């Protein structure tokens, strides 16, 4: 284990892949405390996430680091606190609320298309990763507080990203000073968190003073509303949810789309089919949610990118009671490390698991792998991603909207990106691709 530390720090994803290949689907790491297991066995993972979910909580290093930014929000809370939050937050993800995502994507695409008109006829190199990070931030921002005109939304997103930087940097070193010691990183974190708190307080105060119905509803309005029993989230809880949505709903979608663009840039048949479908369905109209059911191939490309590069590459839990996973006894208090990356590439469940083949998601009978067990990019069970429909709608429309306008190709001689696992799996060098207009 000591010998492996360098490797774990350098490339944790490949470390997991090698450990799984060498020691099998259930591995106990030889560290004294807590007992720690890597579980790549799909049935055992399902037990943890779905059938015995109540025997596991999220009291792990991964989630406690994240909560330095998100506080006790939906992603990091447990038990009764989580159950109440999920009930109060759910309306913000209901059908009508998700429907608005189409309009936000359409506006983002419109601006993008404007910039593509400047592309020279032979195309230009564009960092798609950077571009997609900006677009997905814009979409989640306008969905949350589309009608905020105070500038607080902008300050809030900037502060969230700055706080997240510190958390990522902390995760990369084995020992970090406690957060109360005023190191430069801790000071940066504290300033960012203070800005976050002030921005949300300001925004909530403005909303509470406003007349209801004076403008279109956004997700923040839905978070502020009480439920049928009059229970409602406090301002502090709203702050935690808002920050959670920015953290959980921006880089994840960008990561999935970046890898989708990388994969199609290496497969012109897939890319042409995607462009043709987009052209047939969308023509030159603005995208809308009504287009979604008619874009099955765009959705399949996204599904396949999420299989090969699941943005949430690591999902952790703590066991609350003694349990048995894949025939191994696992004591209470263990750290359980699950990785959809490993499960999605399991050769016993998927045919040619390393091959990019979106059509496996068009015809369930040829896909191999039982979706509920062998495919869970959004997690599974009670803690299933609340933003799944949001992300799938946004991702499918963005993919189709981009593919109908431009062709992307790899720049010859430039090596492909490595998958770097941070909060999500990101391309190591950004994603510079040659982008050419399809006229
Ligand atoms: C491709 C995009 C996305 C992926 C791959 C993804 C993945 C996941 C996964 C794997 C989990 C479960 C974590 C666990 O069980 O420990 C999760 C939970 C969550 N996600 Fe997503 N997510 C995506 C997009 C979004 C979006 C767009 C939002 C919000 C706008 C969001 C908000 C959340 C929240 C709040 C939770 C916690 C839910 C709960 O525990 O009740 N996610 N996500």
XYZ file of N, CA and C and ligand atoms in Angstrom, residues 49 58 63 74-75 82 86 93 140 219 244-245 248-250 252-253 256 306 310-312 315-317 376-380 382-388 390-391 394, ligand 1:
163
model
N -26.170 0.075 -2.782
C -26.891 1.278 -3.214
C -28.401 1.131 -3.161
N -23.310 8.141 4.067
C -22.316 8.862 3.259
C -21.235 9.515 4.126
N -17.306 12.711 0.848
C -18.449 13.598 1.056
C -18.177 14.648 2.131
N -28.277 18.159 -0.194
C -28.881 16.879 -0.562
C -27.838 15.798 -0.885
N -26.704 16.231 -1.444
C -25.690 15.261 -1.858
C -24.957 14.642 -0.666
N -31.706 14.063 5.335
C -31.750 13.879 3.884
C -33.187 13.647 3.411
N -34.985 15.893 0.635
C -35.349 15.334 -0.681
C -36.817 15.677 -0.980
N -37.492 19.736 -9.309
C -37.092 18.848 -10.410
C -38.312 18.186 -11.058
N -27.124 25.648 -15.875
C -27.555 25.390 -14.497
C -27.831 26.721 -13.785
N -35.963 27.677 -10.501
C -35.807 26.639 -9.474
C -35.686 27.231 -8.071
N -25.038 22.998 -3.880
C -24.993 21.589 -4.302
C -25.346 21.457 -5.783
N -26.384 22.168 -6.219
C -26.804 22.028 -7.625
C -25.733 22.558 -8.573
N -22.951 19.835 -8.352
C -23.310 18.516 -8.895
C -23.833 18.601 -10.317
N -24.298 19.789 -10.733
C -25.016 19.844 -11.997
C -24.285 20.542 -13.114
N -23.018 20.869 -12.909
C -22.351 21.649 -13.953
C -21.199 20.861 -14.574
N -20.402 17.771 -14.069
C -20.807 16.406 -14.452
C -21.292 16.377 -15.904
N -22.179 17.324 -16.233
C -22.732 17.342 -17.592
C -21.626 17.711 -18.589
N -19.443 14.651 -19.235
C -20.080 13.671 -20.121
C -20.030 14.153 -21.568
N -21.530 8.157 -21.197
C -21.675 8.004 -19.737
C -21.262 6.609 -19.278
N -18.058 7.525 -16.932
C -19.062 8.036 -15.991
C -18.461 9.178 -15.167
N -19.012 10.397 -15.280
C -18.375 11.546 -14.603
C -18.165 11.297 -13.109
N -19.200 10.742 -12.435
C -19.041 10.436 -11.010
C -18.378 9.065 -10.921
N -18.048 6.394 -6.068
C -19.174 6.613 -5.152
C -18.797 5.894 -3.860
N -18.825 6.612 -2.741
C -18.367 5.974 -1.497
C -19.492 5.894 -0.467
N -19.361 4.909 0.415
C -20.322 4.740 1.506
C -19.571 4.231 2.727
N -24.989 2.351 -14.089
C -25.571 3.334 -13.153
C -24.716 4.614 -13.069
N -24.629 5.333 -14.206
C -23.865 6.591 -14.169
C -24.469 7.613 -13.206
N -25.765 7.485 -12.905
C -26.406 8.435 -11.997
C -26.624 7.834 -10.612
N -25.889 6.767 -10.294
C -26.109 6.104 -9.021
C -27.352 5.235 -9.119
N -27.859 4.784 -7.977
C -29.028 3.908 -7.985
C -29.647 3.912 -6.600
N -32.296 4.796 -3.454
C -32.891 6.033 -2.944
C -32.032 7.268 -3.207
N -30.712 7.099 -3.315
C -29.848 8.258 -3.534
C -29.567 8.512 -5.014
N -30.409 7.942 -5.880
C -30.280 8.198 -7.321
C -30.230 9.705 -7.566
N -29.419 10.102 -8.548
C -29.261 11.522 -8.869
C -30.616 12.192 -9.097
N -30.869 13.258 -8.380
C -32.143 13.972 -8.543
C -32.133 14.776 -9.847
N -30.937 15.027 -10.378
C -30.809 15.831 -11.604
C -30.714 14.993 -12.872
N -31.037 13.694 -12.788
C -30.860 12.795 -13.938
C -31.622 13.297 -15.179
N -32.815 16.223 -15.807
C -32.248 17.523 -16.165
C -31.007 17.290 -17.039
N -30.111 16.440 -16.551
C -28.829 16.223 -17.237
C -29.037 15.539 -18.588
N -30.584 18.112 -21.010
C -29.579 19.116 -21.389
C -28.519 18.502 -22.300
C -24.245 13.760 -16.378
C -24.582 14.432 -15.301
C -24.687 13.864 -13.913
C -24.136 12.723 -13.384
C -23.265 11.709 -14.076
C -24.549 12.666 -11.996
C -24.222 11.627 -11.137
C -24.721 11.494 -9.859
C -24.516 10.355 -9.002
C -23.692 9.114 -9.348
C -25.174 10.581 -7.851
C -25.280 9.630 -6.664
C -24.137 9.794 -5.702
C -24.186 8.783 -4.575
O -25.012 7.880 -4.558
O -23.351 8.893 -3.679
C -25.785 11.895 -7.946
C -26.518 12.510 -6.950
C -26.981 13.796 -7.035
N -26.951 14.631 -8.140
Fe -26.256 14.145 -9.944
N -25.315 13.772 -11.714
C -25.439 14.524 -12.854
C -26.151 15.698 -13.004
C -26.787 16.373 -11.997
C -27.506 17.611 -12.123
C -27.732 18.351 -13.453
C -27.918 17.993 -10.879
C -28.687 19.203 -10.424
C -28.965 20.252 -11.149
C -27.478 16.942 -9.961
C -27.701 16.932 -8.606
C -27.507 15.842 -7.795
C -27.911 15.801 -6.390
C -28.557 16.931 -5.605
C -27.590 14.509 -5.926
C -27.868 13.943 -4.526
C -29.220 13.262 -4.546
C -29.610 12.615 -3.217
O -28.759 11.989 -2.579
O -30.783 12.733 -2.874
N -26.802 15.988 -10.682
N -25.502 12.434 -9.190
